[in-house]
Amino acid sequence: MKFDVTSFNTEGLSAAKKDLFAELDTDVLCLQETHKTTAPLKIPGMNLVIFHGSPVHGSAIYVRDRTTVKGSSDHSANGLEILRVKTDKLTITSVYKPPTVPFKWPQDLPANDGAHLVIGDFNSHSTSWGYGNTNKDGELVEEWALDKDLLLLNRAKDKPSFHSARWRRGYNPDLAFVSSRHRQNFQRSVGNPVPRSQHRPITVHLTPVVSPTTNSKPRPRLNYHRANWEAFTADLETGIEDVDPTPESYDSFQRLVWKTAKKNIPRGCRKQYIPGLTVTSKEIYTRYINSYEVDPFAEETIDLGENLLASLSDTRKERWQETIDELDMTQNSKKAWSTI
């Protein structure tokens, strides 16, 4: 199940930017600072669900598949622009806080009833999202997130989503928060620069808690965990009787070892790989993925995901302990230090 939400402070919605948004492979698009008092421009492939008109600011939310929307509402108040869209499984809230307006969340607007994603331009400073100091708005945002049981997706080392032409440096005013119960299912990324804009789009990706890696090289490897060592030893002892114990027979001995290994040790290449996946955890993984495709935020899905992560963690700890126990500093100190 692929589901992406993109947020962008567009600093005015022009025809050129409209075409750029059409190329984004995203399911929900939250725009801030549209500078439109009426309905913003149409974006090919996207449907306008709700907008808040303003000649100075302005916000809008577009979706790719309108049938997934169960409701929308405008909760703008206290100088904040807050738009909300509810889908089958997730509630998405777009936020724009002008720089001079203090952060004050509407008291009657919950953000902790189910799976929530709150995303937008908060114009607040905090060391938690990469600033050198925390200002009053940053403190208010942190207190609000704690009260609503939301966790920040930003990381202090993320590349900046805003580059100030005046100060010639990058900042991170564009934030994303999710329900703490569902933090493992979301990843945030910062997009490429947009022409004539100081902001970059940020995208939040909905993903399973565990995904196969495709970074491994497609090179066949021997699987020693599944080797038949008894048969390997027997075949090697039988074959070595025909090899003379002389330096000239080294190539013959090498060919014998390789032939015996290919016969008794499985060899192959996995294009997708999950470190620590065993027979037991593979069963949990299959059940988890099936449940995730139905409802990624169901309690059963969350419980299976937590069990899967625990199982993988235990396996990795066991393998690490085995590796440490097998190390011998007196025999191969270089290998020991590289492992540590």
XYZ file of C-alpha atoms in Angstrom:
340
model
C 0.000 0.000 0.000
C 1.648 3.192 -1.211
C 0.396 6.487 0.213
C 2.267 9.810 0.136
C 1.341 13.234 1.494
C 3.225 16.285 0.203
C 3.236 19.752 1.759
C 4.631 22.868 0.111
C 4.679 26.587 0.857
C 4.178 27.663 -2.719
C 4.701 31.423 -2.160
C 2.045 32.105 -4.776
C 0.426 29.492 -7.005
C 1.521 30.149 -10.594
C 0.859 28.214 -13.799
C 4.495 27.033 -13.885
C 4.267 25.633 -10.357
C 0.914 24.076 -11.204
C 2.574 22.008 -13.935
C 5.344 21.004 -11.529
C 2.798 19.806 -8.946
C 1.116 17.718 -11.627
C 4.352 15.744 -11.996
C 4.521 14.902 -8.285
C 3.654 11.289 -7.598
C 1.721 12.062 -4.419
C -1.728 11.143 -3.140
C -2.452 14.263 -1.077
C -1.050 17.748 -1.730
C -1.216 20.418 0.994
C -0.360 23.937 -0.178
C 0.320 27.017 1.915
C 0.568 30.653 0.803
C -1.442 30.230 -2.387
C -2.210 33.990 -2.373
C -5.685 33.224 -3.746
C -8.987 34.607 -2.440
C -10.974 32.251 -4.671
C -10.505 28.600 -5.606
C -6.855 28.015 -6.622
C -5.819 26.833 -10.068
C -6.673 23.320 -11.198
C -3.803 20.849 -11.048
C -3.890 18.068 -13.667
C -4.432 14.684 -12.049
C -5.437 16.215 -8.696
C -8.799 17.221 -7.222
C -9.288 20.298 -5.060
C -11.018 19.243 -1.830
C -10.910 22.380 0.315
C -9.257 25.806 0.368
C -8.965 28.840 2.632
C -8.878 32.056 0.631
C -6.546 34.939 1.431
C -4.793 37.555 -0.730
C -1.764 37.430 1.591
C -1.672 33.798 2.734
C -4.181 31.133 1.636
C -4.156 27.325 1.882
C -5.536 24.395 -0.105
C -5.629 20.592 -0.071
C -5.745 18.464 -3.227
C -6.147 14.688 -3.498
C -5.485 12.313 -6.359
C -8.401 9.963 -5.676
C -11.457 11.836 -4.469
C -13.255 8.622 -3.491
C -10.831 8.181 -0.577
C -12.049 11.421 1.056
C -14.680 10.979 3.761
C -14.880 14.607 4.849
C -13.111 17.977 4.935
C -13.255 21.017 7.201
C -11.732 24.462 7.740
C -10.642 25.154 11.324
C -8.702 28.356 10.695
C -8.613 30.536 13.816
C -6.335 32.813 15.833
C -4.465 33.798 12.672
C -3.623 30.158 11.842
C -4.823 28.512 8.637
C -5.865 24.937 9.435
C -7.472 22.663 6.841
C -8.394 19.051 7.503
C -9.217 16.104 5.249
C -10.355 12.710 6.502
C -9.667 9.591 4.460
C -10.586 5.960 5.117
C -7.697 5.383 7.490
C -5.904 8.683 8.122
C -6.783 12.256 9.103
C -4.534 14.828 7.389
C -4.273 18.397 8.691
C -2.528 21.197 6.797
C -1.180 24.062 8.926
C 0.127 27.501 8.023
C 1.273 29.877 10.755
C 2.382 33.326 9.548
C 5.712 34.408 11.078
C 4.197 37.206 13.191
C 1.237 35.185 14.518
C 1.691 33.279 17.816
C 0.959 29.563 17.687
C -2.420 28.868 19.297
C -4.212 25.639 18.410
C -8.044 25.720 18.543
C -9.148 24.099 21.810
C -12.037 22.218 20.200
C -9.869 20.617 17.476
C -8.591 17.146 18.478
C -5.518 15.523 16.982
C -5.310 12.370 19.074
C -8.463 10.499 18.036
C -7.103 7.871 15.661
C -4.313 8.069 13.103
C -3.328 11.695 12.458
C -0.790 13.457 10.267
C -0.309 17.193 10.869
C 1.904 18.844 8.273
C 2.734 22.347 7.096
C 4.708 25.544 7.640
C 4.827 26.280 11.388
C 7.318 29.192 11.213
C 8.719 28.348 14.642
C 12.221 27.701 15.950
C 13.374 24.732 17.997
C 16.566 22.764 18.395
C 14.384 19.667 17.929
C 14.085 20.427 14.213
C 17.475 21.892 13.463
C 17.499 25.486 14.709
C 20.238 26.871 16.895
C 17.757 28.042 19.515
C 14.137 27.567 20.604
C 11.782 30.569 20.523
C 8.366 31.030 22.149
C 6.491 29.577 19.166
C 8.803 26.572 19.187
C 8.003 25.957 22.848
C 4.266 26.266 22.151
C 4.468 23.799 19.251
C 6.394 21.301 21.386
C 3.846 21.610 24.235
C 0.965 21.187 21.768
C 2.515 18.050 20.250
C 3.044 16.578 23.713
C -0.545 17.352 24.714
C -1.937 15.778 21.515
C 0.361 12.727 21.767
C 2.049 13.554 18.452
C 5.638 12.782 17.474
C 7.826 14.864 15.184
C 8.984 13.223 11.952
C 11.682 15.838 11.330
C 15.220 14.975 12.296
C 17.725 17.590 13.388
C 20.103 16.562 10.578
C 17.507 16.686 7.777
C 18.429 18.947 4.880
C 16.672 22.345 5.059
C 13.228 22.749 3.512
C 13.654 26.546 3.310
C 16.626 28.531 2.023
C 16.651 32.196 2.981
C 17.880 34.370 0.139
C 18.390 37.184 2.641
C 20.434 35.245 5.189
C 21.890 32.771 2.672
C 21.331 29.727 4.828
C 18.815 26.929 5.246
C 16.109 26.411 7.874
C 13.371 23.899 8.689
C 10.038 25.668 9.313
C 8.121 22.900 7.500
C 7.186 20.253 10.050
C 5.310 16.958 10.130
C 3.784 15.296 13.196
C 2.072 11.904 13.477
C 0.213 10.019 16.182
C 2.788 8.408 18.466
C 1.082 5.024 18.099
C 1.798 5.066 14.350
C 5.253 6.675 14.241
C 6.924 3.544 12.840
C 4.759 3.726 9.706
C 5.897 7.154 8.495
C 9.049 8.569 6.916
C 9.674 12.211 5.963
C 11.793 13.411 3.048
C 12.676 16.818 1.605
C 12.207 17.321 -2.136
C 14.271 19.124 -4.749
C 14.394 22.934 -5.034
C 11.525 24.610 -6.888
C 12.351 27.466 -9.305
C 11.556 30.938 -7.918
C 10.774 29.599 -4.476
C 12.737 29.570 -1.239
C 10.829 26.512 -0.021
C 11.175 22.851 -0.936
C 8.269 20.398 -0.835
C 8.301 17.877 2.000
C 6.719 14.451 1.585
C 5.601 11.989 4.234
C 5.585 8.366 3.096
C 3.343 5.716 4.623
C 5.377 2.498 4.803
C 5.326 -0.855 6.626
C 7.413 -1.011 9.811
C 9.738 -3.409 7.975
C 10.522 -3.291 4.259
C 12.916 -5.462 2.237
C 16.147 -3.752 1.319
C 17.229 -3.662 -2.330
C 20.674 -2.194 -1.672
C 22.535 -5.508 -1.658
C 24.619 -6.350 -4.707
C 23.026 -8.979 -7.013
C 25.913 -11.398 -6.487
C 25.342 -15.073 -5.598
C 26.527 -15.939 -2.089
C 26.930 -19.149 -0.096
C 24.335 -19.564 2.662
C 26.369 -21.151 5.465
C 23.373 -21.243 7.828
C 21.684 -23.810 5.564
C 24.782 -25.839 4.708
C 24.851 -29.631 5.114
C 28.175 -29.781 6.919
C 28.113 -33.542 7.528
C 27.713 -34.271 3.813
C 30.279 -31.586 2.987
C 32.844 -33.214 5.306
C 32.138 -36.723 4.002
C 32.395 -35.717 0.322
C 35.562 -33.734 0.955
C 37.250 -36.614 2.791
C 36.297 -39.015 0.005
C 37.543 -36.753 -2.772
C 40.772 -35.742 -1.071
C 42.037 -39.324 -1.243
C 42.683 -38.773 -4.959
C 44.667 -35.549 -4.399
C 48.418 -35.860 -3.836
C 49.733 -33.882 -0.832
C 52.110 -31.766 -2.931
C 52.245 -28.050 -3.814
C 51.520 -28.933 -7.436
C 48.122 -30.346 -6.398
C 46.893 -27.092 -4.847
C 44.684 -26.203 -7.829
C 43.122 -29.670 -7.770
C 42.428 -29.335 -4.048
C 40.865 -25.911 -4.589
C 38.570 -27.254 -7.322
C 37.563 -30.139 -5.030
C 36.603 -27.777 -2.181
C 34.584 -25.572 -4.520
C 32.818 -28.547 -6.128
C 31.951 -29.963 -2.695
C 30.713 -26.567 -1.483
C 28.416 -26.101 -4.487
C 26.941 -29.528 -3.830
C 26.276 -29.128 -0.099
C 25.971 -25.378 0.557
C 23.015 -23.480 -0.974
C 24.085 -20.577 -3.133
C 21.960 -17.802 -4.533
C 21.055 -14.138 -4.602
C 18.126 -12.382 -2.955
C 17.045 -9.205 -4.717
C 15.107 -8.230 -1.606
C 16.436 -8.921 1.853
C 15.297 -8.356 5.444
C 18.181 -8.750 7.928
C 17.343 -11.118 10.771
C 14.326 -12.728 9.072
C 13.903 -16.331 10.258
C 11.255 -18.961 9.568
C 9.276 -17.787 12.599
C 9.561 -14.067 11.879
C 8.777 -14.698 8.202
C 5.375 -16.062 9.217
C 4.766 -12.945 11.327
C 5.928 -10.755 8.433
C 3.481 -12.412 6.010
C 0.589 -11.934 8.439
C 1.646 -8.343 9.076
C 1.816 -7.405 5.375
C -1.602 -8.981 4.716
C -3.099 -7.023 7.613
C -1.248 -3.842 6.571
C -2.747 -3.952 3.086
C -6.244 -4.104 4.611
C -5.742 -1.413 7.283
C -2.254 -0.138 8.218
C -3.589 1.474 11.411
C -5.727 -1.369 12.783
C -4.810 -2.616 16.259
C -4.080 -6.079 14.864
C -1.685 -4.577 12.312
C 0.097 -2.510 14.942
C 0.450 -5.495 17.297
C 1.816 -7.689 14.502
C 4.267 -4.948 13.548
C 5.521 -4.660 17.125
C 5.901 -8.451 17.383
C 7.779 -8.515 14.077
C 10.209 -5.791 15.168
C 10.802 -7.581 18.480
C 11.472 -10.896 16.711
C 13.929 -9.325 14.250
C 15.680 -7.493 17.073
C 16.112 -10.702 19.094
C 17.540 -12.541 16.075
C 20.031 -9.770 15.349
C 21.138 -9.718 18.978
C 21.690 -13.493 18.916
C 23.719 -13.311 15.699
C 25.760 -10.421 17.047
C 26.475 -12.383 20.237
C 27.545 -15.393 18.172
C 29.869 -13.188 16.133
C 31.427 -11.674 19.256
C 31.870 -15.084 20.899
C 33.679 -16.408 17.818
C 36.137 -13.515 17.658
C 39.683 -14.182 18.792
C 41.869 -11.101 19.184
C 44.995 -13.241 19.333
C 44.254 -14.928 16.000
C 42.826 -12.067 13.930
C 42.806 -8.671 15.642
C 42.084 -6.854 12.354
C 38.816 -8.749 11.890
C 37.890 -8.152 15.529
C 38.380 -4.395 15.344
C 36.549 -4.111 12.003
C 33.600 -6.023 13.466
C 33.429 -3.835 16.560
